[in-house]
mmCIF file of C-alpha atoms in Angstrom:
data_model
loop_
_atom_site.group_PDB
_atom_site.id
_atom_site.type_symbol
_atom_site.label_atom_id
_atom_site.label_comp_id
_atom_site.label_asym_id
_atom_site.label_seq_id
_atom_site.Cartn_x
_atom_site.Cartn_y
_atom_site.Cartn_z
ATOM 1 C CA MET A 1 0.000 0.000 0.000
ATOM 2 C CA SER A 2 1.372 3.427 -0.877
ATOM 3 C CA MET A 3 2.374 5.944 1.815
ATOM 4 C CA THR A 4 -0.318 8.359 0.653
ATOM 5 C CA ARG A 5 -2.991 5.714 0.816
ATOM 6 C CA ARG A 6 -1.930 4.668 4.308
ATOM 7 C CA LEU A 7 -2.007 8.248 5.499
ATOM 8 C CA PHE A 8 -5.501 8.966 4.331
ATOM 9 C CA ALA A 9 -7.224 5.570 4.227
ATOM 10 C CA GLY A 10 -10.458 5.400 6.178
ATOM 11 C CA THR A 11 -11.455 2.804 8.712
ATOM 12 C CA THR A 12 -11.793 -0.586 7.090
ATOM 13 C CA ALA A 13 -14.610 -3.048 7.553
ATOM 14 C CA LEU A 14 -12.108 -5.223 9.436
ATOM 15 C CA ALA A 15 -11.499 -2.449 11.955
ATOM 16 C CA LEU A 16 -15.217 -1.867 12.436
ATOM 17 C CA THR A 17 -15.823 -5.547 13.005
ATOM 18 C CA THR A 18 -12.917 -5.908 15.428
ATOM 19 C CA PHE A 19 -13.616 -2.858 17.528
ATOM 20 C CA GLY A 20 -17.393 -2.842 17.625
ATOM 21 C CA THR A 21 -17.813 -5.055 20.663
ATOM 22 C CA GLY A 22 -15.390 -3.068 22.838
ATOM 23 C CA ALA A 23 -16.685 0.409 22.109
ATOM 24 C CA MET A 24 -19.402 0.316 24.808
ATOM 25 C CA ALA A 25 -17.055 -0.398 27.727
ATOM 26 C CA GLU A 26 -17.746 1.924 30.649
ATOM 27 C CA GLU A 27 -14.136 2.423 31.701
ATOM 28 C CA PRO A 28 -11.590 3.560 29.096
ATOM 29 C CA VAL A 29 -8.790 1.211 28.177
ATOM 30 C CA ARG A 30 -5.658 3.061 29.265
ATOM 31 C CA ILE A 31 -2.735 2.467 26.918
ATOM 32 C CA ALA A 32 0.669 3.948 27.775
ATOM 33 C CA LEU A 33 2.747 4.820 24.717
ATOM 34 C CA LEU A 34 6.214 4.782 26.294
ATOM 35 C CA VAL A 35 8.811 6.368 24.011
ATOM 36 C CA LYS A 36 12.607 6.548 24.180
ATOM 37 C CA ALA A 37 12.563 10.211 25.168
ATOM 38 C CA LEU A 38 10.148 13.117 25.060
ATOM 39 C CA GLY A 39 10.657 15.938 22.585
ATOM 40 C CA ILE A 40 11.550 13.775 19.544
ATOM 41 C CA GLY A 41 9.517 14.491 16.415
ATOM 42 C CA PHE A 42 9.282 10.846 15.337
ATOM 43 C CA PHE A 43 7.627 9.845 18.601
ATOM 44 C CA GLU A 44 5.355 12.875 18.639
ATOM 45 C CA ALA A 45 4.069 11.777 15.223
ATOM 46 C CA ALA A 46 3.566 8.266 16.629
ATOM 47 C CA ARG A 47 1.547 9.824 19.463
ATOM 48 C CA ASP A 48 -0.729 11.426 16.867
ATOM 49 C CA GLY A 49 -1.312 8.019 15.313
ATOM 50 C CA ALA A 50 -2.103 6.492 18.702
ATOM 51 C CA GLU A 51 -4.606 9.273 19.360
ATOM 52 C CA GLU A 52 -6.185 8.551 15.967
ATOM 53 C CA ALA A 53 -6.604 4.919 16.998
ATOM 54 C CA ALA A 54 -8.096 5.979 20.347
ATOM 55 C CA ALA A 55 -10.648 8.183 18.621
ATOM 56 C CA GLU A 56 -11.538 5.344 16.278
ATOM 57 C CA LEU A 57 -11.880 2.794 19.069
ATOM 58 C CA GLY A 58 -13.972 5.134 21.177
ATOM 59 C CA ASN A 59 -13.079 3.946 24.680
ATOM 60 C CA VAL A 60 -9.298 4.369 24.843
ATOM 61 C CA GLU A 61 -7.131 6.813 26.770
ATOM 62 C CA ILE A 62 -3.589 7.257 25.436
ATOM 63 C CA ILE A 63 -0.960 8.088 28.042
ATOM 64 C CA TYR A 64 1.977 9.493 26.080
ATOM 65 C CA THR A 65 5.052 9.296 28.276
ATOM 66 C CA GLY A 66 8.802 8.780 28.414
ATOM 67 C CA PRO A 67 11.991 9.971 30.100
ATOM 68 C CA THR A 68 13.697 13.275 29.325
ATOM 69 C CA ASP A 69 16.756 11.499 27.914
ATOM 70 C CA THR A 70 17.381 8.206 26.128
ATOM 71 C CA THR A 71 18.300 6.032 29.103
ATOM 72 C CA ALA A 72 17.032 2.704 30.343
ATOM 73 C CA GLU A 73 17.013 4.067 33.877
ATOM 74 C CA GLY A 74 14.601 6.803 32.873
ATOM 75 C CA GLN A 75 12.269 4.313 31.194
ATOM 76 C CA ILE A 76 12.354 2.021 34.229
ATOM 77 C CA GLU A 77 11.157 4.894 36.431
ATOM 78 C CA VAL A 78 8.289 5.524 34.027
ATOM 79 C CA ILE A 79 7.365 1.823 33.904
ATOM 80 C CA ASN A 80 7.215 1.662 37.698
ATOM 81 C CA SER A 81 4.928 4.691 37.694
ATOM 82 C CA LEU A 82 2.664 3.081 35.099
ATOM 83 C CA ILE A 83 2.479 -0.097 37.188
ATOM 84 C CA ALA A 84 1.384 2.000 40.166
ATOM 85 C CA GLN A 85 -1.300 3.578 37.974
ATOM 86 C CA ASN A 86 -2.450 0.082 36.947
ATOM 87 C CA VAL A 87 -2.715 0.950 33.257
ATOM 88 C CA ASP A 88 -4.192 -1.663 30.938
ATOM 89 C CA ALA A 89 -1.303 -1.797 28.471
ATOM 90 C CA ILE A 90 2.239 -0.533 27.967
ATOM 91 C CA ALA A 91 3.578 -0.145 24.434
ATOM 92 C CA ILE A 92 7.302 0.608 24.695
ATOM 93 C CA SER A 93 10.048 1.656 22.290
ATOM 94 C CA ALA A 94 12.996 0.563 24.393
ATOM 95 C CA ASN A 95 16.333 2.239 25.013
ATOM 96 C CA ASP A 96 17.849 -1.077 26.150
ATOM 97 C CA PRO A 97 16.216 -4.455 25.463
ATOM 98 C CA ASP A 98 17.418 -6.168 28.625
ATOM 99 C CA ALA A 99 17.699 -3.404 31.223
ATOM 100 C CA VAL A 100 13.967 -2.590 31.051
ATOM 101 C CA ALA A 101 12.910 -6.263 31.002
ATOM 102 C CA PRO A 102 12.566 -6.863 34.778
ATOM 103 C CA ALA A 103 10.280 -3.846 35.179
ATOM 104 C CA LEU A 104 8.177 -4.945 32.210
ATOM 105 C CA LYS A 105 7.909 -8.450 33.647
ATOM 106 C CA ARG A 106 6.575 -6.951 36.872
ATOM 107 C CA ALA A 107 3.990 -5.106 34.808
ATOM 108 C CA MET A 108 2.937 -8.345 33.114
ATOM 109 C CA GLN A 109 2.669 -10.080 36.494
ATOM 110 C CA ARG A 110 0.208 -7.348 37.509
ATOM 111 C CA GLY A 111 -1.947 -8.202 34.501
ATOM 112 C CA ILE A 112 -0.755 -5.326 32.303
ATOM 113 C CA THR A 113 -0.430 -6.121 28.608
ATOM 114 C CA VAL A 114 3.079 -5.294 27.370
ATOM 115 C CA ILE A 115 4.133 -4.937 23.752
ATOM 116 C CA SER A 116 7.239 -3.400 22.257
ATOM 117 C CA TRP A 117 7.267 -1.372 19.072
ATOM 118 C CA ASP A 118 9.981 0.349 17.021
ATOM 119 C CA SER A 119 12.799 -0.836 19.352
ATOM 120 C CA GLY A 120 12.230 -4.197 20.972
ATOM 121 C CA VAL A 121 12.742 -5.770 24.387
ATOM 122 C CA ALA A 122 13.677 -9.238 25.603
ATOM 123 C CA GLU A 123 11.223 -11.789 24.249
ATOM 124 C CA ASP A 124 10.006 -12.897 27.687
ATOM 125 C CA ALA A 125 9.251 -9.312 28.719
ATOM 126 C CA ARG A 126 6.485 -8.610 26.195
ATOM 127 C CA ALA A 127 3.579 -10.272 24.436
ATOM 128 C CA LEU A 128 4.802 -9.304 20.961
ATOM 129 C CA HIS A 129 7.057 -6.905 19.107
ATOM 130 C CA LEU A 130 5.713 -4.607 16.391
ATOM 131 C CA ALA A 131 8.594 -3.889 14.045
ATOM 132 C CA PRO A 132 8.043 -0.860 11.799
ATOM 133 C CA SER A 133 9.333 -2.808 8.821
ATOM 134 C CA SER A 134 11.360 -5.880 7.956
ATOM 135 C CA ASP A 135 14.804 -5.651 9.550
ATOM 136 C CA ALA A 136 16.408 -7.162 6.463
ATOM 137 C CA LEU A 137 14.693 -4.712 4.150
ATOM 138 C CA ILE A 138 15.649 -1.733 6.307
ATOM 139 C CA GLY A 139 19.270 -2.877 6.442
ATOM 140 C CA ASN A 140 19.401 -3.181 2.675
ATOM 141 C CA THR A 141 17.597 0.123 2.185
ATOM 142 C CA ILE A 142 19.981 2.255 4.244
ATOM 143 C CA ILE A 143 23.100 1.043 2.406
ATOM 144 C CA LYS A 144 21.356 1.158 -0.976
ATOM 145 C CA LEU A 145 20.404 4.804 -0.411
ATOM 146 C CA ALA A 146 24.106 5.601 -0.059
ATOM 147 C CA ALA A 147 25.292 3.286 -2.844
ATOM 148 C CA ASP A 148 22.778 4.644 -5.364
ATOM 149 C CA HIS A 149 24.708 7.933 -5.369
ATOM 150 C CA LEU A 150 28.153 6.292 -5.434
ATOM 151 C CA PRO A 151 28.301 4.401 -8.744
ATOM 152 C CA ASP A 152 32.091 4.144 -8.501
ATOM 153 C CA GLY A 153 32.083 3.157 -4.835
ATOM 154 C CA GLY A 154 33.335 5.156 -1.894
ATOM 155 C CA GLN A 155 33.658 5.501 1.866
ATOM 156 C CA VAL A 156 30.596 5.559 4.087
ATOM 157 C CA ALA A 157 30.236 5.770 7.862
ATOM 158 C CA VAL A 158 27.349 5.058 10.225
ATOM 159 C CA LEU A 159 26.017 7.489 12.843
ATOM 160 C CA SER A 160 23.692 5.454 15.060
ATOM 161 C CA ALA A 161 21.679 6.166 18.221
ATOM 162 C CA THR A 162 22.817 4.391 21.397
ATOM 163 C CA SER A 163 25.196 1.436 21.382
ATOM 164 C CA THR A 164 22.481 -0.673 23.045
ATOM 165 C CA SER A 165 19.551 0.370 20.828
ATOM 166 C CA THR A 166 17.925 -2.833 19.604
ATOM 167 C CA ASN A 167 16.579 -1.614 16.297
ATOM 168 C CA GLN A 168 19.621 0.345 15.102
ATOM 169 C CA ASN A 169 21.978 -2.519 15.971
ATOM 170 C CA THR A 170 19.790 -5.000 14.119
ATOM 171 C CA TRP A 171 19.535 -2.804 11.022
ATOM 172 C CA ILE A 172 23.291 -2.244 10.939
ATOM 173 C CA ALA A 173 23.860 -6.002 11.240
ATOM 174 C CA GLU A 174 21.436 -6.613 8.363
ATOM 175 C CA MET A 175 23.234 -3.931 6.342
ATOM 176 C CA GLU A 176 26.540 -5.703 6.880
ATOM 177 C CA LYS A 177 25.053 -8.957 5.584
ATOM 178 C CA VAL A 178 24.353 -7.443 2.152
ATOM 179 C CA MET A 179 27.540 -5.425 1.680
ATOM 180 C CA GLY A 180 28.630 -7.938 -0.963
ATOM 181 C CA ASN A 181 25.835 -6.604 -3.163
ATOM 182 C CA TYR A 182 27.492 -3.176 -3.213
ATOM 183 C CA PRO A 183 31.064 -3.620 -4.452
ATOM 184 C CA GLY A 184 33.341 -0.671 -3.888
ATOM 185 C CA ILE A 185 31.365 0.607 -0.869
ATOM 186 C CA ASP A 186 33.559 0.618 2.228
ATOM 187 C CA VAL A 187 32.042 1.156 5.695
ATOM 188 C CA VAL A 188 34.902 2.880 7.515
ATOM 189 C CA GLY A 189 33.361 3.365 10.955
ATOM 190 C CA THR A 190 30.347 3.471 13.256
ATOM 191 C CA VAL A 191 29.768 6.097 15.950
ATOM 192 C CA TYR A 192 26.939 6.784 18.396
ATOM 193 C CA GLY A 193 25.137 10.064 19.031
ATOM 194 C CA ASP A 194 22.798 8.649 21.709
ATOM 195 C CA ASP A 195 19.833 10.246 19.892
ATOM 196 C CA LEU A 196 20.980 13.632 21.202
ATOM 197 C CA ALA A 197 21.193 16.396 18.609
ATOM 198 C CA ASP A 198 24.346 18.043 19.949
ATOM 199 C CA LYS A 199 26.270 14.810 20.441
ATOM 200 C CA SER A 200 25.170 13.484 17.034
ATOM 201 C CA TYR A 201 26.365 16.755 15.455
ATOM 202 C CA ARG A 202 29.778 16.403 17.098
ATOM 203 C CA GLU A 203 30.072 12.762 16.074
ATOM 204 C CA ALA A 204 29.289 13.682 12.456
ATOM 205 C CA GLN A 205 31.944 16.391 12.591
ATOM 206 C CA GLY A 206 34.377 13.836 13.948
ATOM 207 C CA LEU A 207 33.650 11.418 11.124
ATOM 208 C CA MET A 208 34.420 14.048 8.490
ATOM 209 C CA GLN A 209 37.662 14.998 10.266
ATOM 210 C CA THR A 210 38.768 11.390 10.777
ATOM 211 C CA TYR A 211 37.905 10.342 7.224
ATOM 212 C CA PRO A 212 38.654 13.282 4.897
ATOM 213 C CA ASP A 213 37.611 11.208 1.852
ATOM 214 C CA LEU A 214 34.242 10.281 3.365
ATOM 215 C CA ASP A 215 31.460 10.171 0.775
ATOM 216 C CA ALA A 216 28.354 9.439 2.839
ATOM 217 C CA ILE A 217 27.020 9.298 6.396
ATOM 218 C CA ILE A 218 24.260 6.783 7.082
ATOM 219 C CA ALA A 219 22.159 7.672 10.144
ATOM 220 C CA PRO A 220 19.400 5.140 10.925
ATOM 221 C CA THR A 221 17.894 7.530 13.467
ATOM 222 C CA SER A 222 15.681 10.577 12.972
ATOM 223 C CA VAL A 223 17.750 12.658 15.407
ATOM 224 C CA GLY A 224 21.117 11.667 13.988
ATOM 225 C CA ILE A 225 20.275 12.232 10.339
ATOM 226 C CA VAL A 226 19.199 15.839 10.923
ATOM 227 C CA ALA A 227 22.286 16.553 13.015
ATOM 228 C CA ALA A 228 24.574 14.979 10.406
ATOM 229 C CA ALA A 229 23.015 17.010 7.599
ATOM 230 C CA ARG A 230 23.561 20.212 9.572
ATOM 231 C CA ALA A 231 27.173 19.222 10.257
ATOM 232 C CA VAL A 232 27.758 18.674 6.528
ATOM 233 C CA GLU A 233 26.212 22.043 5.716
ATOM 234 C CA ASP A 234 28.264 23.837 8.370
ATOM 235 C CA ALA A 235 31.458 22.129 7.166
ATOM 236 C CA GLY A 236 30.836 23.328 3.607
ATOM 237 C CA LYS A 237 30.773 19.742 2.345
ATOM 238 C CA VAL A 238 27.408 19.735 0.568
ATOM 239 C CA GLY A 239 27.983 17.806 -2.638
ATOM 240 C CA GLU A 240 30.942 15.967 -1.120
ATOM 241 C CA VAL A 241 29.300 14.088 1.761
ATOM 242 C CA ASN A 242 25.768 12.772 1.267
ATOM 243 C CA VAL A 243 23.694 12.215 4.419
ATOM 244 C CA THR A 244 21.115 9.443 4.250
ATOM 245 C CA GLY A 245 19.360 6.908 6.455
ATOM 246 C CA LEU A 246 16.065 7.170 8.307
ATOM 247 C CA GLY A 247 14.408 10.530 8.989
ATOM 248 C CA LEU A 248 11.195 12.537 9.038
ATOM 249 C CA PRO A 249 10.151 14.533 5.948
ATOM 250 C CA SER A 250 9.294 17.583 8.065
ATOM 251 C CA GLU A 251 12.767 17.593 9.597
ATOM 252 C CA MET A 252 14.718 16.641 6.458
ATOM 253 C CA ALA A 253 13.080 18.956 3.902
ATOM 254 C CA GLY A 254 15.789 21.579 4.404
ATOM 255 C CA ALA A 255 18.556 19.030 3.916
ATOM 256 C CA ILE A 256 16.996 17.822 0.677
ATOM 257 C CA GLU A 257 16.695 21.432 -0.493
ATOM 258 C CA SER A 258 20.301 22.275 0.412
ATOM 259 C CA GLY A 259 21.653 19.094 -1.167
ATOM 260 C CA ALA A 260 23.136 17.784 2.086
ATOM 261 C CA SER A 261 20.872 14.749 1.593
ATOM 262 C CA GLN A 262 19.978 13.224 -1.768
ATOM 263 C CA SER A 263 17.419 10.828 -0.327
ATOM 264 C CA PHE A 264 16.341 9.106 2.880
ATOM 265 C CA ALA A 265 13.682 6.666 4.038
ATOM 266 C CA ILE A 266 11.224 6.101 6.869
ATOM 267 C CA TRP A 267 8.052 4.231 7.601
ATOM 268 C CA ASN A 268 5.139 6.388 8.577
ATOM 269 C CA PRO A 269 5.388 7.027 12.364
ATOM 270 C CA ILE A 270 1.733 8.047 12.422
ATOM 271 C CA ASP A 271 0.857 4.585 11.131
ATOM 272 C CA LEU A 272 3.277 3.007 13.617
ATOM 273 C CA GLY A 273 1.702 4.722 16.627
ATOM 274 C CA TYR A 274 -1.745 3.863 15.295
ATOM 275 C CA ALA A 275 -0.784 0.206 14.864
ATOM 276 C CA ALA A 276 0.889 -0.013 18.292
ATOM 277 C CA ALA A 277 -2.166 1.397 20.060
ATOM 278 C CA THR A 278 -4.551 -0.817 18.099
ATOM 279 C CA VAL A 279 -2.537 -3.971 18.744
ATOM 280 C CA ALA A 280 -2.214 -3.133 22.452
ATOM 281 C CA TYR A 281 -5.971 -2.570 22.622
ATOM 282 C CA ASN A 282 -6.818 -5.850 20.925
ATOM 283 C CA LEU A 283 -4.518 -7.825 23.227
ATOM 284 C CA SER A 284 -5.545 -6.095 26.456
ATOM 285 C CA THR A 285 -9.267 -6.530 25.758
ATOM 286 C CA GLY A 286 -8.901 -10.164 24.694
ATOM 287 C CA ALA A 287 -10.019 -9.452 21.124
ATOM 288 C CA ALA A 288 -6.813 -11.096 19.874
ATOM 289 C CA GLU A 289 -4.002 -13.296 21.152
ATOM 290 C CA ALA A 290 -0.264 -12.909 20.532
ATOM 291 C CA ALA A 291 0.320 -16.494 19.424
ATOM 292 C CA PRO A 292 3.562 -17.299 17.583
ATOM 293 C CA GLY A 293 2.714 -17.710 13.915
ATOM 294 C CA GLY A 294 -0.668 -16.058 14.426
ATOM 295 C CA THR A 295 -2.089 -12.685 13.418
ATOM 296 C CA VAL A 296 -3.289 -9.619 15.290
ATOM 297 C CA PRO A 297 -5.561 -6.988 13.665
ATOM 298 C CA MET A 298 -4.077 -3.505 13.200
ATOM 299 C CA GLY A 299 -7.184 -1.657 12.020
ATOM 300 C CA ARG A 300 -6.590 0.194 8.741
ATOM 301 C CA MET A 301 -3.031 -1.204 8.645
ATOM 302 C CA GLY A 302 -4.309 -4.731 8.077
ATOM 303 C CA GLU A 303 -3.063 -7.680 10.121
ATOM 304 C CA LEU A 304 0.219 -8.178 11.937
ATOM 305 C CA GLN A 305 1.703 -11.551 11.008
ATOM 306 C CA LEU A 306 3.800 -12.896 13.882
ATOM 307 C CA ASP A 307 6.809 -15.160 13.528
ATOM 308 C CA ASP A 308 7.905 -17.818 16.011
ATOM 309 C CA THR A 309 9.409 -15.144 18.294
ATOM 310 C CA GLY A 310 6.211 -13.109 18.395
ATOM 311 C CA THR A 311 7.607 -10.426 16.089
ATOM 312 C CA GLY A 312 5.751 -8.907 13.143
ATOM 313 C CA ALA A 313 6.538 -6.165 10.612
ATOM 314 C CA MET A 314 4.102 -3.334 9.913
ATOM 315 C CA ALA A 315 5.104 -2.159 6.426
ATOM 316 C CA ASP A 316 7.949 -1.481 3.996
ATOM 317 C CA PRO A 317 10.046 1.701 4.328
ATOM 318 C CA PHE A 318 9.426 4.520 1.852
ATOM 319 C CA THR A 319 12.047 6.661 0.126
ATOM 320 C CA TYR A 320 11.854 10.463 0.100
ATOM 321 C CA ASP A 321 13.805 12.770 -2.200
ATOM 322 C CA ALA A 322 13.389 16.029 -4.115
ATOM 323 C CA SER A 323 10.587 14.504 -6.193
ATOM 324 C CA ASN A 324 8.190 13.986 -3.266
ATOM 325 C CA ILE A 325 9.423 15.861 -0.186
ATOM 326 C CA GLU A 326 6.983 18.731 -0.707
ATOM 327 C CA GLN A 327 4.078 16.289 -0.586
ATOM 328 C CA PHE A 328 4.988 14.940 2.843
ATOM 329 C CA LYS A 329 6.917 17.607 4.755
ATOM 330 C CA ASP A 330 3.789 19.203 6.218
ATOM 331 C CA ILE A 331 2.307 15.854 7.301
ATOM 332 C CA PHE A 332 4.979 14.469 9.637
#
């Protein structure tokens, strides 16, 4: 399904059938959307999608929450607070898959439904994981975006989020598996900006100083890609170093216009928040079960097909460049 269609598609008959029986509940189903850190545009867009799902379902309260910085300790404090509030479900994008697991297990023991989305947690600390896309496809996409503009090969470096971030580490590993498909492309280093704009900016500066022949920076994080593009602009290296990876159209429009980025990709975070809230609702109300190999309805996003680990992918990533950035930059 195209990005445009997903953005504007109405409620499907499947969604109406699935949600009809729960809409008359007296008490709202309280779903906590626990993000890596507050103040990040990607997660704010996901919040909008979760609120869309809540309005569609009719008896859901979204609690949008997270720490002020991207630490496991901060998320653990929030989880403990949510347990005390006895919420119905926690949908978490984790800063560390293992560090938050004991707190999430306590939540499950209290009868709280726990799912992870975007960045996963230990398998025994959640009912399922909603991946935004296929890990293999994302890994191939981020290196292909760089290689497409380097027909003769060249040096690329990776600017990731935290060293413990589940999703970024998985995507980088998948990228490394397909490097043989891109002869002449040399990954010279990987650095971590901890999803902080100032640190990511400094790390991008460091990459360009350490590798003077660097041709591209791949940032599989919406914070890092913006910071890297600004670092390239400030260094006067537009046209020499291409910044690509995963970012938001609203935040990357300037980089596309300046030429600091030729193209980038992302799934729709509005859809991701919508799907996470819908899946959490269906599990917490007993409308669906997170059985390995089974399916869970995601409303207008269709059905989540789970593998043997209880992981399912929402949709394919979508590439943005000068040909379509104007269409999407005011949406998210």
